[in-house]
Coordinates of C-alpha atoms and ligand atoms in Angstrom, one line a residue:
M1342 CA 41.5 206.4 18.8
E1343 CA 38.8 204.7 16.8
K1344 CA 36.7 207.8 16.9
F1345 CA 39.7 210.0 16.0
Q1346 CA 40.3 207.8 13.0
Q1347 CA 36.7 208.3 11.9
S1348 CA 37.1 212.1 12.4
M1349 CA 40.3 212.0 10.2
Y1350 CA 38.4 210.1 7.5
D1351 CA 35.6 212.7 7.6
L1352 CA 38.2 215.4 7.3
I1353 CA 39.9 213.8 4.3
V1354 CA 36.6 213.2 2.5
E1355 CA 35.3 216.7 3.2
T1356 CA 38.6 218.3 2.1
S1357 CA 38.8 216.2 -1.1
T1358 CA 35.2 216.8 -2.2
K1359 CA 34.0 220.1 -0.9
L1360 CA 35.6 223.5 -1.2
P1361 CA 35.5 225.7 1.9
K1362 CA 33.2 228.7 2.0
D1363 CA 36.0 231.3 1.7
V1364 CA 37.3 229.7 -1.5
R1365 CA 33.8 229.5 -3.0
R1366 CA 33.3 233.2 -2.3
A1367 CA 36.6 234.0 -4.1
I1368 CA 35.6 231.9 -7.1
A1369 CA 32.2 233.6 -7.2
R1370 CA 33.9 237.0 -7.2
A1371 CA 36.1 235.9 -10.1
K1372 CA 33.0 234.9 -12.0
V1373 CA 31.5 238.4 -11.6
R1374 CA 34.7 240.0 -12.8
E1375 CA 35.0 237.8 -15.9
N1376 CA 33.5 239.0 -19.2
A1377 CA 30.6 236.9 -20.3
G1378 CA 30.9 234.8 -23.5
T1379 CA 34.7 234.5 -23.3
R1380 CA 36.8 231.3 -23.1
A1381 CA 37.7 232.3 -19.5
A1382 CA 34.1 232.7 -18.6
M1383 CA 33.3 229.3 -20.1
A1384 CA 36.2 227.8 -18.0
L1385 CA 34.8 229.4 -14.9
D1386 CA 31.3 228.0 -15.6
T1387 CA 32.8 224.5 -16.0
I1388 CA 34.7 225.0 -12.7
V1389 CA 31.5 226.0 -10.9
E1390 CA 29.6 223.1 -12.4
N1391 CA 32.4 220.8 -11.3
I1392 CA 32.3 222.1 -7.7
Q1393 CA 28.6 221.5 -7.7
M1394 CA 29.0 217.9 -9.0
A1395 CA 31.7 217.1 -6.5
D1396 CA 29.3 218.3 -3.7
E1397 CA 26.5 216.2 -5.0
N1398 CA 28.5 213.0 -5.7
V1399 CA 30.8 213.3 -2.6
S1400 CA 33.6 212.7 -5.1
P1401 CA 37.0 214.3 -5.5
I1402 CA 36.9 217.9 -6.9
C1403 CA 40.1 217.2 -8.7
Q1404 CA 41.6 213.8 -9.6
D1405 CA 45.1 215.0 -8.3
T1406 CA 45.2 214.2 -4.6
G1407 CA 48.6 215.9 -4.3
L1408 CA 50.7 215.1 -1.3
P1409 CA 48.3 215.1 1.7
T1410 CA 49.7 217.4 4.3
F1411 CA 48.4 217.5 7.9
K1412 CA 49.3 220.3 10.3
I1413 CA 48.3 219.4 13.8
K1414 CA 48.4 221.3 17.1
V1415 CA 48.1 219.2 20.3
P1416 CA 47.8 219.8 24.0
V1417 CA 50.7 218.4 26.0
G1418 CA 50.3 214.7 26.7
V1419 CA 48.4 213.7 23.6
N1420 CA 49.8 210.5 22.0
Q1421 CA 51.2 211.6 18.6
I1422 CA 52.3 208.1 17.6
E1423 CA 48.8 206.7 17.9
M1424 CA 47.4 209.7 16.1
K1425 CA 49.8 209.1 13.2
K1426 CA 48.7 205.5 12.9
A1427 CA 45.0 206.6 12.9
I1428 CA 45.7 209.2 10.1
R1429 CA 47.5 206.6 8.0
A1430 CA 44.6 204.2 8.4
A1431 CA 42.1 206.9 7.4
I1432 CA 44.2 207.7 4.3
V1433 CA 44.2 204.0 3.3
E1434 CA 40.4 203.8 3.7
A1435 CA 39.7 207.0 1.8
T1436 CA 41.9 205.8 -1.1
K1437 CA 40.1 202.5 -1.1
N1438 CA 36.7 204.3 -1.3
G1439 CA 37.9 206.5 -4.3
K1440 CA 38.0 209.7 -2.3
L1441 CA 41.7 210.0 -3.0
R1442 CA 43.7 208.9 -6.0
P1443 CA 46.6 206.4 -5.2
N1444 CA 49.3 209.1 -5.5
S1445 CA 52.4 207.9 -3.7
V1446 CA 55.2 206.5 -5.8
D1447 CA 58.6 205.2 -5.1
S1448 CA 60.9 208.0 -6.3
L1449 CA 63.5 205.6 -7.7
T1450 CA 61.4 202.8 -9.2
G1451 CA 58.2 204.8 -9.9
K1452 CA 56.1 202.0 -8.3
N1453 CA 52.8 203.2 -6.9
S1454 CA 52.2 202.0 -3.3
G1455 CA 48.4 201.9 -4.2
D1456 CA 47.2 203.2 -0.8
N1457 CA 48.7 206.7 -0.6
L1458 CA 51.3 205.6 2.0
G1459 CA 55.0 205.7 1.6
E1460 CA 58.2 207.1 2.9
G1461 CA 57.3 210.6 4.1
V1462 CA 53.7 210.3 2.8
P1463 CA 51.4 211.6 4.1
V1464 CA 53.1 214.6 5.5
I1465 CA 52.1 214.9 9.2
K1466 CA 53.5 217.8 11.3
F1467 CA 52.9 218.2 15.0
E1468 CA 53.2 221.2 17.2
Q1469 CA 52.3 221.4 20.9
W1470 CA 50.3 224.2 22.3
E1471 CA 48.6 225.3 25.5
N1472 CA 45.0 225.0 24.3
D1473 CA 42.9 222.1 25.5
Y1474 CA 41.8 220.9 22.1
I1475 CA 43.5 219.4 19.0
D1476 CA 43.5 221.5 15.8
V1477 CA 44.0 219.5 12.6
R1478 CA 44.3 221.1 9.2
L1479 CA 44.7 219.3 5.9
I1480 CA 45.7 220.6 2.5
L1481 CA 45.5 218.6 -0.8
K1482 CA 47.7 220.5 -3.2
G1483 CA 48.1 218.9 -6.6
G1484 CA 51.3 218.6 -8.7
G1485 CA 50.3 221.1 -11.4
C1486 CA 50.3 224.0 -8.9
E1487 CA 53.0 222.5 -6.7
N1488 CA 55.4 222.6 -9.7
K1489 CA 54.7 226.3 -10.1
N1490 CA 56.0 227.2 -6.6
I1491 CA 59.1 229.4 -6.9
Q1492 CA 61.8 230.8 -4.7
Y1493 CA 63.8 234.0 -5.2
S1494 CA 67.1 234.9 -3.6
L1495 CA 67.3 238.7 -3.4
P1496 CA 68.8 240.7 -5.0
C1497 CA 68.0 239.3 -8.4
E1498 CA 67.1 240.3 -12.0
L1499 CA 63.5 239.5 -13.0
E1500 CA 62.3 239.1 -16.5
G1501 CA 60.1 242.1 -17.4
L1502 CA 60.7 243.8 -14.0
G1503 CA 64.4 244.5 -13.8
R1504 CA 66.3 244.4 -10.5
A1505 CA 64.5 243.2 -7.3
G1506 CA 66.4 244.5 -4.3
R1507 CA 66.4 243.4 -0.7
D1508 CA 63.4 245.5 0.4
L1509 CA 59.6 245.6 0.3
D1510 CA 59.6 246.7 -3.3
G1511 CA 61.9 243.8 -4.3
I1512 CA 59.4 241.4 -2.6
R1513 CA 56.6 243.1 -4.5
K1514 CA 58.3 242.4 -7.8
C1515 CA 59.0 238.7 -6.9
I1516 CA 55.3 238.1 -6.1
L1517 CA 54.2 239.6 -9.4
H1518 CA 56.8 237.6 -11.2
A1519 CA 55.6 234.4 -9.4
V1520 CA 52.1 235.0 -10.8
Y1521 CA 53.4 235.7 -14.3
Q1522 CA 55.6 232.6 -14.5
A1523 CA 52.8 230.3 -13.3
Q1524 CA 50.7 231.3 -16.4
G1525 CA 47.8 228.9 -16.6
Q1526 CA 49.8 225.8 -15.8
G1527 CA 48.9 225.7 -12.1
C1528 CA 45.2 225.8 -13.1
S1529 CA 44.6 229.5 -12.6
A1530 CA 42.9 231.5 -11.2
G1531 CA 45.0 230.7 -8.2
F1532 CA 45.9 231.6 -4.6
I1533 CA 49.4 232.3 -3.4
G1534 CA 51.1 232.1 -0.1
V1535 CA 54.3 234.0 0.3
G1536 CA 57.1 233.5 2.9
I1537 CA 59.6 236.2 3.4
G1538 CA 62.9 235.3 5.1
G1539 CA 64.0 232.0 6.7
D1540 CA 66.3 229.6 4.7
R1541 CA 65.3 227.7 1.6
S1542 CA 63.3 225.1 3.4
S1543 CA 61.7 227.2 6.2
G1544 CA 60.9 229.9 3.6
Y1545 CA 58.8 227.4 1.6
E1546 CA 57.3 226.1 4.8
L1547 CA 56.2 229.7 5.8
A1548 CA 54.8 230.2 2.3
K1549 CA 52.6 227.1 2.5
E1550 CA 51.6 228.0 6.0
Q1551 CA 50.0 231.2 4.6
L1552 CA 47.6 229.0 2.5
F1553 CA 45.9 228.0 5.8
R1554 CA 44.9 231.6 6.4
P1555 CA 41.2 232.4 5.5
V1556 CA 41.1 234.1 2.1
D1557 CA 39.4 237.1 3.5
D1558 CA 41.4 237.7 6.7
V1559 CA 43.5 240.9 7.1
N1560 CA 47.2 240.8 7.6
P1561 CA 48.0 242.2 11.1
I1562 CA 51.4 243.7 9.8
E1563 CA 50.6 247.0 8.2
E1564 CA 53.2 246.8 5.4
L1565 CA 52.2 243.3 4.5
R1566 CA 48.5 244.3 4.5
Q1567 CA 49.2 247.0 2.0
L1568 CA 51.3 244.6 -0.1
E1569 CA 48.6 241.9 -0.1
E1570 CA 46.1 244.5 -1.2
Y1571 CA 48.4 245.9 -3.9
I1572 CA 49.0 242.4 -5.3
M1573 CA 45.3 241.6 -5.4
E1574 CA 44.6 244.8 -7.2
N1575 CA 47.4 244.5 -9.8
A1576 CA 48.1 240.8 -10.5
N1577 CA 44.8 240.5 -12.3
K1578 CA 46.0 243.2 -14.7
L1579 CA 48.4 240.7 -16.2
G1580 CA 45.5 239.3 -18.2
I1581 CA 46.5 235.6 -17.8
G1582 CA 43.0 234.6 -16.8
T1583 CA 41.4 231.3 -15.9
M1584 CA 43.4 228.4 -17.3
G1585 CA 45.7 230.9 -19.0
F1586 CA 43.0 231.6 -21.6
G1587 CA 43.5 235.3 -21.1
G1588 CA 41.0 237.3 -19.0
E1589 CA 40.3 239.3 -15.9
S1590 CA 40.7 236.8 -13.1
T1591 CA 44.2 235.5 -12.6
L1592 CA 44.6 235.7 -8.8
L1593 CA 42.0 234.9 -6.1
G1594 CA 44.0 235.4 -3.0
C1595 CA 47.4 236.5 -1.7
K1596 CA 48.7 235.9 1.8
I1597 CA 52.1 237.0 3.0
G1598 CA 54.1 236.0 6.1
V1599 CA 57.5 237.0 7.4
M1600 CA 60.2 235.5 9.6
H1601 CA 63.7 236.4 10.5
R1602 CA 66.6 235.5 8.2
I1603 CA 70.4 235.4 8.4
P1604 CA 72.2 238.6 7.0
A1605 CA 73.6 236.7 4.0
S1606 CA 70.3 235.3 2.7
F1607 CA 67.1 237.0 1.6
F1608 CA 64.6 234.5 0.3
V1609 CA 61.1 235.2 -1.0
S1610 CA 59.3 231.9 -1.4
V1611 CA 56.0 231.5 -3.1
A1612 CA 53.5 228.6 -2.9
Y1613 CA 51.0 228.6 -5.7
N1614 CA 47.7 226.9 -5.3
C1615 CA 45.2 226.3 -8.0
W1616 CA 41.5 227.2 -7.9
A1617 CA 40.8 223.7 -6.5
F1618 CA 42.0 225.0 -3.1
R1619 CA 41.3 222.0 -1.0
R1620 CA 42.2 222.8 2.6
M1621 CA 40.0 222.2 5.6
G1622 CA 40.4 222.0 9.3
V1623 CA 38.7 220.7 12.5
K1624 CA 38.9 221.1 16.2
I1625 CA 39.0 217.7 18.0
D1626 CA 38.1 216.8 21.6
P1627 CA 41.3 215.0 22.9
A1628 CA 39.2 212.9 25.3
T1629 CA 36.8 211.4 22.7
G1630 CA 38.5 212.0 19.4
E1631 CA 35.3 213.6 18.1
I1632 CA 35.1 216.7 15.9
I1633 CA 33.8 219.6 18.0
E1634 CA 34.0 222.2 15.2
W1635 CA 34.7 222.5 11.5
L1636 CA 36.9 225.4 10.4
Y1637 CA 36.7 227.8 7.4
Q1638 CA 32.9 227.8 7.8
D1639 CA 32.4 231.5 8.6
G1640 CA 30.5 233.9 6.5
E1641 CA 28.1 233.5 3.6
D1642 CA 28.0 230.4 1.5
V1643 CA 27.7 230.6 -2.3
D1644 CA 24.8 228.8 -4.0
F1645 CA 26.6 227.5 -7.1
A1646 CA 23.4 225.7 -8.2
K1647 CA 21.8 229.1 -8.6
E1648 CA 24.9 230.5 -10.3
L1649 CA 24.7 227.7 -12.8
E1650 CA 21.1 228.4 -13.6
K1651 CA 22.1 232.0 -14.4
A1652 CA 25.0 231.1 -16.7
E1653 CA 24.9 227.9 -18.6
A1654 CA 28.3 227.2 -20.2
A1655 CA 26.9 225.9 -23.4
A1656 CA 24.6 228.9 -23.8
A1657 CA 27.5 231.3 -23.3
L1658 CA 29.4 229.5 -26.0
E1659 CA 26.6 229.6 -28.5
Q1660 CA 26.1 233.3 -27.9
G1661 CA 29.7 234.2 -28.6
D1662 CA 31.3 234.0 -32.0
T1663 CA 33.2 230.8 -31.0
R1664 CA 33.0 227.9 -33.4
V1665 CA 31.9 224.6 -31.7
I1666 CA 33.0 221.5 -33.6
D1667 CA 32.1 217.9 -33.0
L1668 CA 34.9 215.4 -33.3
V1669 CA 34.7 211.6 -33.5
P1670 CA 38.0 209.8 -33.6
P1671 CA 39.9 208.5 -35.6
L1672 CA 40.6 211.9 -37.0
S1673 CA 42.0 212.6 -40.5
E1674 CA 44.8 215.1 -41.1
E1675 CA 42.4 217.2 -43.2
Q1676 CA 39.9 217.4 -40.3
V1677 CA 42.6 218.5 -37.9
R1678 CA 44.1 221.1 -40.2
Q1679 CA 40.7 222.8 -40.3
L1680 CA 40.8 223.5 -36.6
R1681 CA 42.0 226.9 -35.4
V1682 CA 43.1 228.3 -32.0
G1683 CA 39.9 229.4 -30.2
D1684 CA 37.6 226.7 -31.6
V1685 CA 35.7 224.7 -29.0
V1686 CA 35.6 220.9 -29.7
R1687 CA 33.1 218.3 -28.4
I1688 CA 34.6 214.8 -28.6
S1689 CA 32.5 211.7 -28.7
G1690 CA 34.2 208.3 -29.1
V1691 CA 37.1 206.5 -27.5
I1692 CA 40.1 208.5 -26.3
Y1693 CA 43.3 207.0 -24.6
T1694 CA 44.9 208.3 -21.4
G1695 CA 48.7 208.7 -21.3
R1696 CA 50.9 210.6 -19.1
D1697 CA 54.5 210.5 -17.9
A1698 CA 55.1 206.7 -17.8
I1699 CA 53.2 206.0 -21.0
H1700 CA 55.0 208.7 -23.0
K1701 CA 58.4 207.4 -21.8
Y1702 CA 57.3 203.9 -22.7
L1703 CA 56.0 204.8 -26.2
M1704 CA 59.3 206.3 -27.2
D1705 CA 61.0 202.8 -27.1
H1706 CA 58.1 200.4 -27.6
D1707 CA 55.1 199.7 -29.8
A1708 CA 51.8 201.1 -28.7
P1709 CA 49.4 198.6 -27.1
V1710 CA 46.6 199.8 -29.4
D1711 CA 46.5 201.4 -32.9
L1712 CA 46.9 205.1 -32.2
N1713 CA 46.6 206.2 -35.8
G1714 CA 44.2 209.2 -35.9
Q1715 CA 43.5 208.9 -32.2
I1716 CA 43.5 211.3 -29.3
I1717 CA 45.7 211.0 -26.3
Y1718 CA 44.4 212.5 -23.0
H1719 CA 46.9 213.7 -20.5
C1720 CA 45.0 212.4 -17.5
G1721 CA 45.7 210.3 -14.4
P1722 CA 42.1 209.4 -13.3
V1723 CA 40.7 208.1 -10.0
M1724 CA 39.3 204.6 -11.0
L1725 CA 37.3 202.1 -9.0
K1726 CA 36.4 198.6 -9.8
D1727 CA 32.9 197.4 -9.1
E1728 CA 31.9 193.9 -7.8
E1729 CA 31.5 192.6 -11.4
G1730 CA 35.1 193.7 -12.2
R1731 CA 34.1 196.7 -14.3
W1732 CA 36.2 199.9 -14.0
H1733 CA 34.5 203.3 -13.4
A1734 CA 36.1 206.7 -13.6
K1735 CA 35.4 208.6 -10.4
A1736 CA 37.5 211.7 -11.3
A1737 CA 39.2 212.4 -14.6
G1738 CA 40.4 216.0 -15.3
P1739 CA 43.5 216.8 -17.3
T1740 CA 47.0 216.8 -16.0
T1741 CA 49.8 219.4 -16.8
S1742 CA 50.9 218.7 -20.4
I1743 CA 54.3 220.5 -20.4
R1744 CA 55.9 217.5 -18.7
E1745 CA 55.5 215.5 -21.9
E1746 CA 57.2 218.2 -24.0
P1747 CA 60.3 216.1 -24.6
Y1748 CA 58.3 213.3 -26.1
Q1749 CA 55.0 214.6 -27.5
G1750 CA 55.9 215.6 -31.0
D1751 CA 57.9 212.4 -31.7
I1752 CA 55.1 210.2 -30.3
M1753 CA 52.5 212.0 -32.5
K1754 CA 54.5 211.4 -35.6
K1755 CA 55.6 207.9 -34.7
F1756 CA 52.0 206.6 -34.1
G1757 CA 49.9 209.0 -36.2
V1758 CA 48.2 210.6 -33.2
R1759 CA 46.2 213.6 -34.3
A1760 CA 45.3 215.4 -31.1
V1761 CA 46.3 215.6 -27.4
I1762 CA 44.2 216.9 -24.6
G1763 CA 45.7 218.3 -21.5
K1764 CA 46.0 221.5 -19.6
G1765 CA 48.5 224.4 -19.5
G1766 CA 49.7 224.1 -23.1
M1767 CA 52.9 222.8 -24.5
G1768 CA 56.1 224.3 -25.9
A1769 CA 57.8 225.1 -29.2
K1770 CA 58.9 221.5 -30.0
T1771 CA 55.3 220.3 -29.9
L1772 CA 54.0 223.3 -31.8
Q1773 CA 56.5 222.6 -34.6
A1774 CA 55.4 218.9 -34.6
L1775 CA 51.7 219.9 -34.8
K1776 CA 52.5 222.0 -37.9
E1777 CA 54.6 219.4 -39.6
H1778 CA 52.4 216.4 -38.9
G1779 CA 49.0 217.9 -38.7
G1780 CA 47.9 217.9 -35.1
V1781 CA 46.2 220.0 -32.4
Y1782 CA 46.5 220.6 -28.7
L1783 CA 43.2 220.7 -26.9
N1784 CA 43.0 222.4 -23.5
A1785 CA 40.5 220.9 -21.1
I1786 CA 39.6 222.7 -17.9
G1787 CA 42.2 221.8 -15.3
G1788 CA 40.7 220.4 -12.1
A1789 CA 37.3 219.8 -13.6
A1790 CA 37.5 216.1 -12.6
Q1791 CA 33.8 215.5 -12.0
Y1792 CA 32.7 217.4 -15.1
Y1793 CA 35.0 215.2 -17.3
A1794 CA 34.2 212.0 -15.3
D1795 CA 30.6 212.6 -16.2
C1796 CA 31.5 212.7 -19.9
I1797 CA 33.0 209.2 -19.6
K1798 CA 30.3 206.8 -20.5
S1799 CA 32.3 203.5 -20.2
V1800 CA 35.8 202.3 -19.6
E1801 CA 36.5 200.1 -22.7
G1802 CA 39.9 198.7 -21.6
V1803 CA 43.2 199.4 -19.9
D1804 CA 46.8 198.7 -20.9
L1805 CA 50.0 198.9 -18.9
L1806 CA 48.2 198.8 -15.6
E1807 CA 51.5 197.8 -14.0
F1808 CA 52.5 201.5 -14.1
G1809 CA 49.7 202.1 -11.5
I1810 CA 46.2 203.5 -11.9
P1811 CA 47.1 207.1 -12.7
E1812 CA 49.8 206.1 -15.2
A1813 CA 48.1 203.3 -17.1
M1814 CA 46.6 203.7 -20.6
W1815 CA 42.8 203.8 -20.1
H1816 CA 40.5 203.5 -23.1
L1817 CA 37.6 205.8 -22.3
R1818 CA 34.4 206.1 -24.3
V1819 CA 33.4 209.8 -23.9
E1820 CA 30.4 211.8 -25.0
N1821 CA 30.5 215.6 -25.6
F1822 CA 33.9 215.9 -24.0
T1823 CA 34.5 219.7 -24.4
A1824 CA 37.9 221.4 -24.8
V1825 CA 39.4 224.4 -26.4
V1826 CA 41.9 224.3 -29.3
T1827 CA 44.8 226.3 -27.9
M1828 CA 47.6 225.1 -30.3
D1829 CA 46.8 224.4 -33.9
S1830 CA 48.6 223.0 -37.0
H1831 CA 49.2 226.5 -38.4
G1832 CA 51.8 227.5 -35.8
N1833 CA 49.4 229.3 -33.5
S1834 CA 49.5 229.0 -29.8
L1835 CA 47.2 230.8 -27.4
H1836 CA 49.7 229.9 -24.6
E1837 CA 52.5 231.7 -26.4
D1838 CA 50.3 234.7 -27.1
V1839 CA 49.1 235.1 -23.5
E1840 CA 52.6 234.6 -22.1
K1841 CA 53.9 237.3 -24.5
S1842 CA 51.2 239.8 -23.7
S1843 CA 51.4 239.2 -19.9
L1844 CA 55.1 239.8 -20.1
E1845 CA 54.5 243.2 -21.8
K1846 CA 51.9 244.0 -19.1
L1847 CA 54.3 243.0 -16.3
A1848 CA 56.7 245.8 -17.4
Q1849 CA 54.2 248.4 -16.2
F1850 CA 55.1 247.3 -12.6
K1851 CA 58.8 248.0 -13.0
E1852 CA 58.9 251.3 -11.2
P1853 CA 59.2 251.3 -7.4
V1854 CA 55.9 251.5 -5.4
F1855 CA 57.0 250.8 -1.9
K1856 CA 60.0 252.9 -0.8
Ligands
SF4_14 S1 43.1 221.8 -10.2 FE1 44.9 221.6 -11.6 S2 46.7 222.1 -10.4 FE2 45.0 221.8 -9.0 S3 45.3 219.8 -8.3 FE3 43.8 219.7 -10.0 S4 45.1 219.4 -11.9 FE4 46.4 220.0 -10.2

């Protein structure tokens, strides 16, 4: 079992830090498709740089560990109880070493267990089979994309697409709608797994199962092969693009599975996965516990280092007509009102992290620091303390901002905050507050945890650590932290614009395609 535990540790580290070859190829294809000099192209360049940095530093690609989910097939007679113990021990070690963020919280109290263990965490599912080796697959799927999963009960009416009936064409409409409703909030460009049939829980299970298929495999069921191909061809026409910035690459993969259902129910379940598609697998020798083969290693690898040489993000920016503005907080209202949607900002100075727990707290309490003119960063970083007691950010990309919608505008006004950084954009209430108060929303590149960790030059302090590492307020000194203004103080929102135009484009898919 000792060797098996080491194998599981290796699997966790590899999954968290290195994207599989098939995913890399899909990202490389998206880069080719995207128009040079656009915000989407800049976002893709940052993503590529981040993948490269995670490879080199053996650090998490994205700070959001998600809910680690293991799918294991074992020959008859293998001791599953001991395997579970070994996996849990490997998870604890990987968390201690900063390869995973402590991500398991008590649902009622919000208390973080600190080691990624908890009731039902990690998810470990066993199945017996007749082969003589163990097959272990692991997926780390973060909250931003998990929250964009969606389930349809057919027949139903879909925004932009009309009625979706209980047939292949109705399924087609559901999948297109699933891509549309995700917008950039699940860190597009993404991958989707679709489950047709089952009940509400087995349908989702089937959808997630599809995410374990290689990106470039071919569906053995002819109708589904055609549907997968159709979706890949057409979903990118919605123009949502990387991070929802608008653009040519919205979807990187679509895998569809089917199972029986009962006559009364017809579910189409969609599991959305971000570009940081961290899933890996190994074959294990049951006698020794050693890895005998790594999965998802077929085909050509992509040399992202070379790709980066070709397209330097900054160079692309300078060539376009995008304004690049340096910001040093505290910011004045006048400075902020000069910013417009589409501007790129480079921040140097101290910024403060705050996500769900901090926003809830600030509604009823004073802030632990003076936030007047400051910038709040929606981020739950991976942090490690060194032997001298100094904190270091190991992964620090943005988290989904829309969760703070009920609080954000009020908090900006109450404390004089001038900017928030996050990803996926915010809603009408925040947009109104930005206008009244004089504030901006800055979209960082979701999942680019290594890229942003590199911008953090020191950790100057921390407040409210009792909320747990991801939820605490970290004071981060950053240099050249780059983000795009996507909501400004003049009532403009890129997110609103892209959502509106993609809804218009969705309507072109209203007519039946599959009879
Ligand atoms: S890339 Fe985005 S959606 Fe994916 S895990 Fe990271 S923050 Fe979440």
